[in-house]
């Protein structure tokens, strides 16, 4: 009885005590308590140490008695081809625990957070989520799944959907705990998913714990772990002699054990696993004996030292232990080790007969053998259908039972052939409908033994087909690296001398797929190698089209824009669309004029009623032209952009609506706004593109919404277009169109900045978005958003020097990522111009304005910052005209003023009305020769303040008060205007500006500060009730009311915002304010 107790103790009972880990347990307890705080961000712990130091136990045991949804998984050295296996096991555990907590509760949480297509994406990879949510994916042809998933968009959608799932089930009262063991063997696909989870700032009440071996982890993985924010690092070392004494005393129930503890420590160096194995070895060899006289365990230390001769490799110790097992159990363990660390026992039943003939060793009953191995602590059950080895070293020892590599390969091949027969995989049609797990297990076994298949054996061709099918299955799960490995194996199985002549279709499929997988896996440099054979041997453009698309995408990803454009134009030629590489202005204008006439001749309903495009060459041509937009824009070839857009529209009219036709109309809306200043047509086509994408295909919805937003912001309040771009960003994340998702952040950032909405939640958004872009490697978009992020940090007082935008938290990204491209430099100048003007540094503002004006291209008119730039150009020119008296500044001011005036009168630009009011007041101060009465000037300022505040543009209301304080003569009124300016800045969230003005102006004109600082915060446009960037949930009703749509026909009407005190000098206000644009727009001189 005592002897059996000793054996069970040394077999690492899962609820046993963790010896010598008191400090580490306290750290993990602190992490758990932090995760229970509502809205607490993801907690992360990395546990490092050598093999056998108890890392796995430290991952599991602290959470067994805590209220949480716990899941664990283990990476394996040979499981690279089994995509997401460790993560699947982890999520399965979590779902099983959620069942115990209450299925109905978690089902409701999941269905509320995830849309049906997102749930379907998850269930295909994590089937237990479907069980928990009572949802199963519809039966779908493998090829359809393959085409949908075999892209970066599919992987990004999987990442986003999994984060939504974790967000749904992670609760403060019951956090989710994800434990993944042996990170040093993590596959790239799973690592990408883990990175996206840990970088999601909206995930809360979740703990991630990962373990790794110090001596086997790569430098790249260590660098990533160092970069994970707020991650704790725990190192498990060897046990001390005192801890070994405690362990031996508890196991043997003998005290003292000093001499035995010193012996064990000398032999094992305190490695936990080695200690336990040594104790078991000594007991089995009779070196530890149970005395029936003393009723305790005894030993002779001299005998131990004389007779114990152990190898430095603990696998030898374990092997000697395994060799004591019965022969049939050993044979069974050999088969188990060839499967994996975790395996399905049903496979053993399928292969037993064939393998035992080869081993010449009968396995009478698989179940009996497995139970015996479980009793000996070599393996353990995970459930009804899964078994695993209890430790890596036991798995390695079981593998070493096989005498040679050739014998191991032979066993793999026999097992694979047995499964091939058992699953009926000899028919190609059967291969397409067979369960993916069965197919992959069979192919993995065959690949491990394929070296023994002789050249010329017909089975090599069969195995090549199986590898091709396996690559499709794992590609449909967005596991691109494993898919690529299957394809490489399949291609190697074909004779290179005759693969294209004898096996054309199979070779075409595998090489084409390999080019796609290289691109999706980020191995851009290998794309060309895979594409070349396809382009050389393909018999038609239909057969080479996929390879052509991969090639041009790879060139774009490497920023080889000249090559990209040339290759794209060559492909368009092959698709029947000849596009001149550098169309001249005359031809471009003629093409545009014809397209414009064609558009004007059709009603919206006629366009939406066009039939669906049947010509796939034309549909592909439109897609290629859409993909050309960004590189061509970066090259500054504006005529080519116009030509491409016009050609896409003409193809649509001639052949019908294609999936990318909606994007063509969205691009057209941006073209009309940017180059033609035709806001009416731009908004028409923007709305048309949105309707079209809903009717035809929503695969490019995020891009359609993005480009149409660049037109619609001229006619919709910015506070509404903020939601528009957020919705578009979310569509991109949900669909996996990551490029469009992050590009929408640029539109959102600029729209939010100029909308007057509170800056504090905006800072959080920008921080989260920048982290998101960094995680997904979106360098260009990240650098493009750095200027607005740094400007907001400066405005809100989160920087050392408000007028220095070259340093700060946001600008650190430039040093981190490299800034050779100077991306975002023009935007930096633009924001610094505005910031300098706010702070009264007009010399700096003028310097920045001159830089920006020199680069002020028409294309930027599509962004909300365009009208803001012109507005500040005008203000700076007015200031310089008054300061210097030079006519050139007055001419420049009048020029910019007329531009803004035209936007309001001709284009009905709703977000510019209040800016025109401000410029009206400022222009009056520019003409002293007309001897304008001060009351007239100040009345104009009061109207501008009222209109700006009513529309919610707090920053412009603040600026107008600031300008008014400079225009008015009375010192008391100066103080009042200046005080209100500070109040508006603070209400906007620009505390940095308010503090700077108080400090700098206070030194020069202390009298202005007598009323400043008395703000009670009453001036506000509401507060953001942000629950994550989830569309219109961001803003509460009060905020929406404050940002109601301005009535252009009555822009000067009183605002509820100010009540009866809209002007501090009510006697100046006209008792009957006129209506209509005539009150805003003065007559021409």
Coordinates of N, CA and C in Angstrom, one line a residue, residues 132-331:
X132 N -21.1 25.7 -28.1 CA -21.4 26.6 -27.0 C -22.5 27.6 -27.5
X133 N -22.4 28.1 -28.7 CA -23.3 29.1 -29.2 C -24.5 28.5 -29.9
X134 N -24.6 27.2 -29.9 CA -25.7 26.4 -30.6 C -25.7 26.9 -32.1
X135 N -24.6 27.0 -32.7 CA -24.5 27.4 -34.1 C -23.5 26.4 -34.8
X136 N -23.9 26.0 -36.0 CA -23.1 25.2 -36.9 C -23.0 25.8 -38.2
X137 N -21.8 25.8 -38.9 CA -21.7 26.4 -40.2 C -22.5 25.6 -41.2
X138 N -23.0 26.3 -42.2 CA -23.7 25.6 -43.3 C -22.8 24.7 -44.1
X139 N -23.3 23.6 -44.6 CA -22.4 22.8 -45.5 C -22.0 23.6 -46.7
X140 N -20.8 23.6 -47.0 CA -20.3 24.4 -48.1 C -19.2 23.6 -48.8
X141 N -19.1 23.8 -50.1 CA -18.1 23.1 -50.9 C -16.7 23.5 -50.5
X142 N -15.8 22.6 -50.4 CA -14.5 22.9 -50.0 C -13.8 24.0 -50.8
X143 N -14.1 23.9 -52.1 CA -13.5 24.9 -53.0 C -13.9 26.3 -52.7
X144 N -15.2 26.5 -52.3 CA -15.7 27.8 -51.9 C -15.1 28.3 -50.7
X145 N -14.9 27.4 -49.7 CA -14.2 27.8 -48.5 C -12.8 28.2 -48.8
X146 N -12.2 27.4 -49.6 CA -10.8 27.6 -50.0 C -10.6 29.0 -50.6
X147 N -11.5 29.4 -51.5 CA -11.3 30.6 -52.2 C -11.6 31.8 -51.2
X148 N -12.5 31.6 -50.3 CA -12.8 32.7 -49.3 C -11.7 32.9 -48.3
X149 N -11.0 31.8 -47.9 CA -10.1 31.8 -46.8 C -8.7 32.0 -47.2
X150 N -8.3 31.6 -48.4 CA -6.9 31.5 -48.8 C -6.4 32.9 -49.2
X151 N -6.5 33.8 -48.2 CA -6.0 35.2 -48.4 C -5.7 35.8 -47.1
X152 N -5.0 36.9 -47.1 CA -4.7 37.6 -45.9 C -6.0 38.1 -45.2
X153 N -6.9 38.5 -46.1 CA -8.2 38.9 -45.5 C -8.9 37.9 -44.7
X154 N -8.8 36.6 -45.1 CA -9.4 35.5 -44.3 C -8.7 35.4 -43.0
X155 N -7.4 35.5 -42.9 CA -6.7 35.4 -41.6 C -7.0 36.6 -40.7
X156 N -7.0 37.8 -41.3 CA -7.4 39.0 -40.5 C -8.8 38.9 -39.9
X157 N -9.7 38.3 -40.7 CA -11.1 38.2 -40.3 C -11.1 37.1 -39.1
X158 N -10.4 36.1 -39.2 CA -10.3 35.1 -38.2 C -9.8 35.7 -36.9
X159 N -8.7 36.5 -37.0 CA -8.2 37.1 -35.8 C -9.2 38.1 -35.1
X160 N -9.9 38.9 -36.0 CA -10.9 39.8 -35.4 C -12.0 39.1 -34.8
X161 N -12.5 38.0 -35.5 CA -13.7 37.3 -34.9 C -13.3 36.6 -33.6
X162 N -12.1 36.1 -33.5 CA -11.7 35.4 -32.2 C -11.6 36.5 -31.1
X163 N -11.1 37.7 -31.4 CA -11.1 38.7 -30.4 C -12.5 39.1 -30.0
X164 N -13.4 39.2 -30.9 CA -14.8 39.5 -30.5 C -15.4 38.4 -29.6
X165 N -15.1 37.1 -29.9 CA -15.5 36.0 -29.1 C -15.0 36.1 -27.7
X166 N -13.7 36.4 -27.5 CA -13.1 36.5 -26.2 C -13.6 37.7 -25.5
X167 N -13.9 38.8 -26.2 CA -14.5 40.0 -25.6 C -15.9 39.7 -25.1
X168 N -16.6 38.8 -25.7 CA -18.0 38.5 -25.3 C -18.0 37.7 -24.1
X169 N -17.0 36.7 -23.9 CA -17.1 35.8 -22.8 C -16.2 36.2 -21.6
X170 N -15.4 37.2 -21.8 CA -14.5 37.6 -20.7 C -15.3 38.5 -19.7
X171 N -15.5 38.0 -18.5 CA -16.3 38.8 -17.5 C -15.4 39.1 -16.3
X172 N -15.7 40.2 -15.7 CA -14.9 40.5 -14.5 C -15.0 39.5 -13.4
X173 N -16.3 38.9 -13.2 CA -16.5 38.0 -12.2 C -15.9 36.6 -12.6
X174 N -15.7 36.4 -13.8 CA -15.2 35.1 -14.3 C -14.2 35.3 -15.5
X175 N -13.0 35.7 -15.2 CA -12.1 36.0 -16.3 C -11.7 34.8 -17.2
X176 N -11.3 35.0 -18.4 CA -10.8 33.9 -19.3 C -9.3 33.8 -19.1
X177 N -8.9 32.6 -18.9 CA -7.4 32.3 -18.7 C -7.0 31.4 -19.9
X178 N -6.1 31.9 -20.7 CA -5.5 31.1 -21.8 C -4.1 30.7 -21.5
X179 N -3.8 29.4 -21.3 CA -2.5 29.0 -21.0 C -1.9 28.2 -22.2
X180 N -0.8 28.6 -22.7 CA -0.2 27.9 -23.9 C 1.2 27.5 -23.5
X181 N 1.5 26.2 -23.6 CA 2.8 25.6 -23.1 C 3.7 25.4 -24.3
X182 N 5.0 25.6 -24.1 CA 6.0 25.4 -25.1 C 5.9 26.4 -26.2
X183 N 5.9 27.7 -25.9 CA 5.8 28.7 -26.9 C 7.0 28.6 -27.9
X184 N 8.1 28.0 -27.5 CA 9.3 28.0 -28.4 C 9.0 27.2 -29.6
X185 N 7.9 26.4 -29.6 CA 7.5 25.6 -30.8 C 6.3 26.2 -31.5
X186 N 5.9 27.4 -31.2 CA 4.7 28.0 -31.7 C 4.9 28.2 -33.2
X187 N 3.8 27.9 -34.0 CA 3.8 28.1 -35.4 C 3.5 29.5 -35.8
X188 N 3.9 30.1 -36.9 CA 3.7 31.5 -37.3 C 2.2 31.9 -37.3
X189 N 1.4 31.0 -37.8 CA -0.1 31.3 -37.9 C -0.7 31.6 -36.5
X190 N -0.4 30.7 -35.5 CA -0.9 30.9 -34.2 C -0.3 32.1 -33.5
X191 N 1.0 32.3 -33.7 CA 1.7 33.5 -33.1 C 1.0 34.8 -33.6
X192 N 0.6 34.8 -34.9 CA 0.0 36.0 -35.4 C -1.4 36.3 -34.6
X193 N -2.1 35.2 -34.4 CA -3.4 35.3 -33.6 C -3.1 35.8 -32.2
X194 N -2.1 35.2 -31.5 CA -1.8 35.6 -30.2 C -1.4 37.1 -30.1
X195 N -0.6 37.5 -31.1 CA -0.2 38.9 -31.1 C -1.4 39.8 -31.2
X196 N -2.3 39.5 -32.0 CA -3.5 40.3 -32.2 C -4.3 40.4 -30.9
X197 N -4.4 39.3 -30.2 CA -5.2 39.3 -28.9 C -4.5 40.2 -27.9
X198 N -3.2 40.0 -27.8 CA -2.5 40.8 -26.7 C -2.4 42.3 -27.0
X199 N -2.5 42.6 -28.3 CA -2.4 44.1 -28.7 C -3.8 44.7 -28.7
X200 N -4.9 44.0 -28.5 CA -6.2 44.6 -28.5 C -6.5 45.3 -27.2
X201 N -6.6 46.6 -27.2 CA -6.8 47.4 -26.0 C -8.2 47.3 -25.5
X202 N -9.1 46.8 -26.3 CA -10.5 46.7 -25.9 C -10.8 45.4 -25.2
X203 N -9.9 44.5 -25.3 CA -10.1 43.2 -24.6 C -9.8 43.4 -23.1
X204 N -10.6 42.9 -22.3 CA -10.5 43.0 -20.8 C -10.8 41.7 -20.1
X205 N -10.4 41.6 -18.9 CA -10.7 40.5 -18.0 C -10.3 39.2 -18.7
X206 N -9.1 39.2 -19.2 CA -8.5 38.0 -19.9 C -7.0 37.9 -19.4
X207 N -6.6 36.7 -19.1 CA -5.2 36.4 -18.7 C -4.6 35.5 -19.8
X208 N -3.4 35.8 -20.3 CA -2.7 35.0 -21.2 C -1.4 34.5 -20.4
X209 N -1.2 33.2 -20.3 CA 0.0 32.7 -19.7 C 0.7 31.8 -20.7
X210 N 2.0 32.0 -21.0 CA 2.7 31.2 -22.0 C 4.0 30.8 -21.4
X211 N 4.4 29.5 -21.6 CA 5.7 29.0 -21.1 C 6.6 28.7 -22.3
X212 N 7.9 28.8 -22.0 CA 8.9 28.5 -23.0 C 10.2 28.0 -22.4
X213 N 11.0 27.3 -23.2 CA 12.3 26.8 -22.7 C 13.3 27.8 -23.0
X214 N 14.1 28.2 -22.0 CA 15.1 29.3 -22.2 C 16.1 28.9 -23.2
X215 N 16.5 27.7 -23.3 CA 17.6 27.3 -24.2 C 17.1 26.9 -25.6
X216 N 15.8 27.0 -25.9 CA 15.3 26.7 -27.2 C 14.5 27.8 -27.9
X217 N 14.3 28.9 -27.2 CA 13.5 29.9 -27.7 C 14.3 30.8 -28.7
X218 N 13.7 31.3 -29.8 CA 14.4 32.1 -30.7 C 14.5 33.5 -30.3
X219 N 15.5 34.2 -30.8 CA 15.7 35.6 -30.5 C 14.5 36.4 -30.9
X220 N 13.9 36.1 -32.1 CA 12.7 36.8 -32.5 C 11.5 36.7 -31.6
X221 N 11.3 35.5 -31.0 CA 10.2 35.3 -30.1 C 10.5 36.0 -28.8
X222 N 11.7 36.0 -28.3 CA 12.1 36.7 -27.1 C 11.9 38.2 -27.3
X223 N 12.2 38.7 -28.5 CA 12.1 40.2 -28.7 C 10.6 40.5 -28.7
X224 N 9.8 39.6 -29.3 CA 8.3 39.9 -29.2 C 7.8 39.9 -27.8
X225 N 8.2 39.0 -27.0 CA 7.8 38.9 -25.6 C 8.2 40.2 -24.8
X226 N 9.4 40.7 -25.1 CA 9.9 41.9 -24.5 C 9.0 43.1 -24.9
X227 N 8.4 43.1 -26.1 CA 7.7 44.2 -26.6 C 6.2 44.2 -26.1
X228 N 5.8 43.1 -25.6 CA 4.4 43.0 -25.1 C 4.3 43.9 -23.8
X229 N 3.3 44.8 -23.9 CA 3.2 45.8 -22.8 C 2.8 45.2 -21.5
X230 N 3.4 45.6 -20.4 CA 3.0 45.2 -19.1 C 3.0 43.7 -18.8
X231 N 3.8 43.0 -19.6 CA 3.9 41.5 -19.5 C 4.8 41.2 -18.3
X232 N 4.4 40.3 -17.5 CA 5.3 39.8 -16.4 C 6.2 38.6 -16.9
X233 N 7.4 38.6 -16.4 CA 8.3 37.5 -16.8 C 8.7 36.7 -15.6
X234 N 8.4 35.4 -15.5 CA 8.7 34.6 -14.4 C 9.7 33.5 -14.9
X235 N 10.7 33.2 -14.1 CA 11.7 32.2 -14.5 C 11.6 31.1 -13.4
X236 N 11.4 29.8 -13.9 CA 11.5 28.7 -13.0 C 12.8 28.1 -13.0
X237 N 13.5 28.0 -11.8 CA 14.8 27.4 -11.7 C 14.7 26.1 -11.0
X238 N 15.9 25.6 -10.7 CA 16.0 24.3 -10.0 C 15.7 24.4 -8.5
X239 N 15.3 23.3 -7.9 CA 15.0 23.3 -6.5 C 16.2 23.4 -5.6
X240 N 16.1 24.1 -4.5 CA 17.2 24.1 -3.5 C 17.2 22.8 -2.7
X241 N 18.3 22.7 -1.9 CA 18.3 21.5 -1.1 C 17.2 21.4 0.0
X242 N 16.9 22.6 0.5 CA 15.8 22.7 1.5 C 14.5 22.2 0.9
X243 N 14.2 22.7 -0.4 CA 12.9 22.3 -1.0 C 12.9 20.8 -1.3
X244 N 14.1 20.3 -1.8 CA 14.2 18.8 -2.0 C 13.9 18.0 -0.8
X245 N 14.4 18.5 0.3 CA 14.2 17.9 1.6 C 12.7 17.8 1.9
X246 N 12.0 19.0 1.7 CA 10.6 19.0 2.0 C 9.8 18.0 1.1
X247 N 10.2 18.0 -0.2 CA 9.6 17.1 -1.2 C 9.8 15.6 -0.7
X248 N 11.0 15.3 -0.4 CA 11.3 13.9 0.0 C 10.6 13.5 1.3
X249 N 10.5 14.4 2.2 CA 9.8 14.2 3.5 C 8.3 13.9 3.3
X250 N 7.7 14.7 2.4 CA 6.3 14.5 2.1 C 6.0 13.2 1.4
X251 N 6.9 12.8 0.4 CA 6.7 11.6 -0.3 C 7.0 10.4 0.5
X252 N 8.1 10.4 1.2 CA 8.5 9.2 2.0 C 8.0 9.2 3.4
X253 N 7.4 10.3 3.8 CA 6.9 10.4 5.2 C 8.0 10.0 6.2
X254 N 9.2 10.5 6.0 CA 10.4 10.3 6.8 C 11.1 11.6 7.1
X255 N 11.6 11.8 8.3 CA 12.3 13.0 8.6 C 13.3 12.6 9.7
X256 N 14.6 12.9 9.5 CA 15.2 13.7 8.5 C 15.6 12.9 7.2
X257 N 15.8 13.7 6.1 CA 16.2 13.0 4.9 C 17.4 13.8 4.3
X258 N 18.2 14.4 5.2 CA 19.3 15.3 4.7 C 20.2 14.6 3.8
X259 N 20.7 13.4 4.1 CA 21.7 12.7 3.3 C 21.1 12.3 1.9
X260 N 19.8 11.9 1.9 CA 19.2 11.5 0.7 C 18.9 12.7 -0.2
X261 N 18.5 13.8 0.5 CA 18.3 15.1 -0.3 C 19.6 15.6 -1.0
X262 N 20.7 15.5 -0.3 CA 21.9 15.9 -0.9 C 22.3 15.0 -2.0
X263 N 22.1 13.7 -1.9 CA 22.4 12.8 -3.0 C 21.5 13.1 -4.2
X264 N 20.2 13.2 -4.0 CA 19.3 13.5 -5.1 C 19.7 14.8 -5.8
X265 N 20.0 15.9 -5.0 CA 20.4 17.2 -5.5 C 21.6 17.0 -6.4
X266 N 22.6 16.2 -5.9 CA 23.8 16.1 -6.6 C 23.6 15.4 -8.0
X267 N 22.7 14.4 -8.0 CA 22.4 13.7 -9.2 C 21.6 14.4 -10.2
X268 N 20.7 15.3 -9.7 CA 19.7 16.0 -10.6 C 19.8 17.5 -10.7
X269 N 20.7 18.1 -9.9 CA 20.8 19.5 -9.9 C 19.5 20.2 -9.5
X270 N 18.6 19.5 -8.9 CA 17.4 20.1 -8.4 C 16.3 20.2 -9.5
X271 N 16.5 19.6 -10.7 CA 15.5 19.7 -11.7 C 14.3 18.8 -11.3
X272 N 13.1 19.4 -11.2 CA 11.9 18.8 -10.6 C 11.6 17.4 -11.3
X273 N 11.6 17.4 -12.6 CA 11.2 16.2 -13.3 C 12.3 15.1 -13.1
X274 N 13.6 15.5 -13.1 CA 14.7 14.6 -12.8 C 14.6 14.0 -11.4
X275 N 14.2 14.9 -10.5 CA 14.1 14.4 -9.1 C 13.0 13.3 -9.0
X276 N 11.9 13.6 -9.6 CA 10.8 12.6 -9.5 C 11.1 11.3 -10.2
X277 N 11.8 11.4 -11.4 CA 12.1 10.2 -12.1 C 13.2 9.4 -11.3
X278 N 14.1 10.1 -10.7 CA 15.2 9.4 -9.9 C 14.6 8.7 -8.7
X279 N 13.6 9.3 -8.1 CA 13.0 8.6 -6.9 C 12.3 7.3 -7.4
X280 N 11.6 7.5 -8.5 CA 10.9 6.3 -9.0 C 11.9 5.2 -9.4
X281 N 13.0 5.6 -10.1 CA 14.1 4.7 -10.5 C 14.7 4.0 -9.3
X282 N 15.0 4.7 -8.2 CA 15.5 4.1 -7.0 C 14.6 3.1 -6.4
X283 N 13.3 3.4 -6.4 CA 12.3 2.5 -5.8 C 12.2 1.3 -6.6
X284 N 12.2 1.4 -7.9 CA 12.0 0.2 -8.8 C 13.2 -0.7 -8.8
X285 N 14.4 -0.1 -8.5 CA 15.6 -0.9 -8.5 C 15.9 -1.4 -7.1
X286 N 15.0 -1.2 -6.1 CA 15.2 -1.7 -4.8 C 16.2 -0.9 -3.9
X287 N 16.5 0.3 -4.4 CA 17.4 1.2 -3.6 C 16.7 1.9 -2.6
X288 N 15.4 2.0 -2.7 CA 14.5 2.5 -1.7 C 13.6 1.3 -1.3
X289 N 13.7 1.0 0.0 CA 12.9 -0.2 0.4 C 12.0 0.2 1.6
X290 N 10.8 -0.5 1.5 CA 9.9 -0.2 2.6 C 10.1 -1.2 3.7
X291 N 10.4 -0.7 4.9 CA 10.6 -1.6 6.1 C 9.3 -1.9 6.8
X292 N 8.9 -3.2 6.8 CA 7.7 -3.5 7.5 C 7.9 -3.5 9.1
X293 N 9.2 -3.5 9.5 CA 9.4 -3.4 10.9 C 9.3 -2.0 11.4
X294 N 9.9 -1.0 10.6 CA 9.9 0.4 11.0 C 8.7 1.1 10.4
X295 N 8.0 0.5 9.5 CA 6.8 1.1 8.8 C 7.2 2.4 8.2
X296 N 8.3 2.4 7.5 CA 8.8 3.6 6.7 C 9.7 3.2 5.7
X297 N 10.0 4.1 4.8 CA 11.0 3.9 3.7 C 12.4 4.0 4.2
X298 N 13.3 3.1 3.8 CA 14.7 3.2 4.2 C 15.6 3.2 3.0
X299 N 16.9 3.5 3.2 CA 17.9 3.5 2.2 C 19.3 3.5 2.8
X300 N 20.2 3.0 2.0 CA 21.6 3.0 2.4 C 22.3 3.9 1.4
X301 N 22.8 5.1 2.0 CA 23.4 6.1 1.2 C 24.6 5.6 0.5
X302 N 25.4 4.7 1.1 CA 26.6 4.2 0.5 C 26.3 3.3 -0.7
X303 N 25.2 2.5 -0.5 CA 24.8 1.7 -1.7 C 24.3 2.5 -2.8
X304 N 23.5 3.6 -2.5 CA 23.0 4.5 -3.5 C 24.2 5.1 -4.3
X305 N 25.2 5.5 -3.7 CA 26.3 6.1 -4.4 C 27.1 5.1 -5.2
X306 N 27.1 3.9 -4.7 CA 27.9 2.8 -5.5 C 27.1 2.3 -6.7
X307 N 25.8 2.1 -6.5 CA 25.0 1.4 -7.5 C 24.2 2.3 -8.5
X308 N 24.2 3.6 -8.1 CA 23.4 4.5 -9.0 C 24.4 5.1 -10.0
X309 N 24.3 4.7 -11.2 CA 25.1 5.3 -12.3 C 24.1 5.8 -13.4
X310 N 23.9 7.1 -13.4 CA 22.8 7.6 -14.4 C 23.5 8.5 -15.5
X311 N 22.9 8.4 -16.6 CA 23.3 9.2 -17.7 C 22.9 10.7 -17.4
X312 N 23.6 11.6 -18.0 CA 23.2 13.0 -17.9 C 21.8 13.3 -18.6
X313 N 21.5 12.4 -19.5 CA 20.2 12.6 -20.3 C 19.1 11.9 -19.5
X314 N 18.1 12.6 -19.1 CA 17.1 12.0 -18.3 C 16.2 11.1 -19.1
X315 N 16.3 11.2 -20.5 CA 15.5 10.3 -21.3 C 16.0 8.9 -21.1
X316 N 17.3 8.7 -20.8 CA 17.8 7.3 -20.5 C 17.2 6.8 -19.3
X317 N 17.0 7.6 -18.3 CA 16.3 7.2 -17.1 C 14.9 6.7 -17.4
X318 N 14.2 7.5 -18.1 CA 12.8 7.2 -18.5 C 12.8 6.0 -19.3
X319 N 13.7 5.8 -20.3 CA 13.7 4.7 -21.1 C 13.9 3.4 -20.3
X320 N 14.7 3.4 -19.3 CA 14.9 2.2 -18.5 C 13.6 1.9 -17.8
X321 N 12.9 2.9 -17.4 CA 11.6 2.7 -16.8 C 10.6 2.1 -17.7
X322 N 10.6 2.6 -19.0 CA 9.6 2.1 -20.0 C 10.0 0.6 -20.3
X323 N 11.2 0.3 -20.4 CA 11.6 -1.0 -20.8 C 11.1 -2.1 -19.9
X324 N 10.7 -1.7 -18.7 CA 10.1 -2.7 -17.7 C 8.7 -3.0 -18.0
X325 N 8.1 -2.3 -19.0 CA 6.7 -2.6 -19.3 C 6.6 -3.8 -20.2
X326 N 5.4 -4.4 -20.3 CA 5.2 -5.6 -21.1 C 5.4 -5.3 -22.6
X327 N 5.8 -6.2 -23.4 CA 6.2 -6.0 -24.8 C 5.0 -5.4 -25.6
X328 N 3.8 -5.8 -25.4 CA 2.7 -5.3 -26.2 C 2.4 -3.8 -25.8
X329 N 2.6 -3.5 -24.6 CA 2.5 -2.1 -24.2 C 3.6 -1.2 -24.8
X330 N 4.8 -1.7 -24.9 CA 5.9 -1.0 -25.5 C 5.6 -0.8 -27.0
X331 N 5.1 -1.8 -27.7 CA 4.7 -1.7 -29.1 C 3.7 -0.6 -29.3

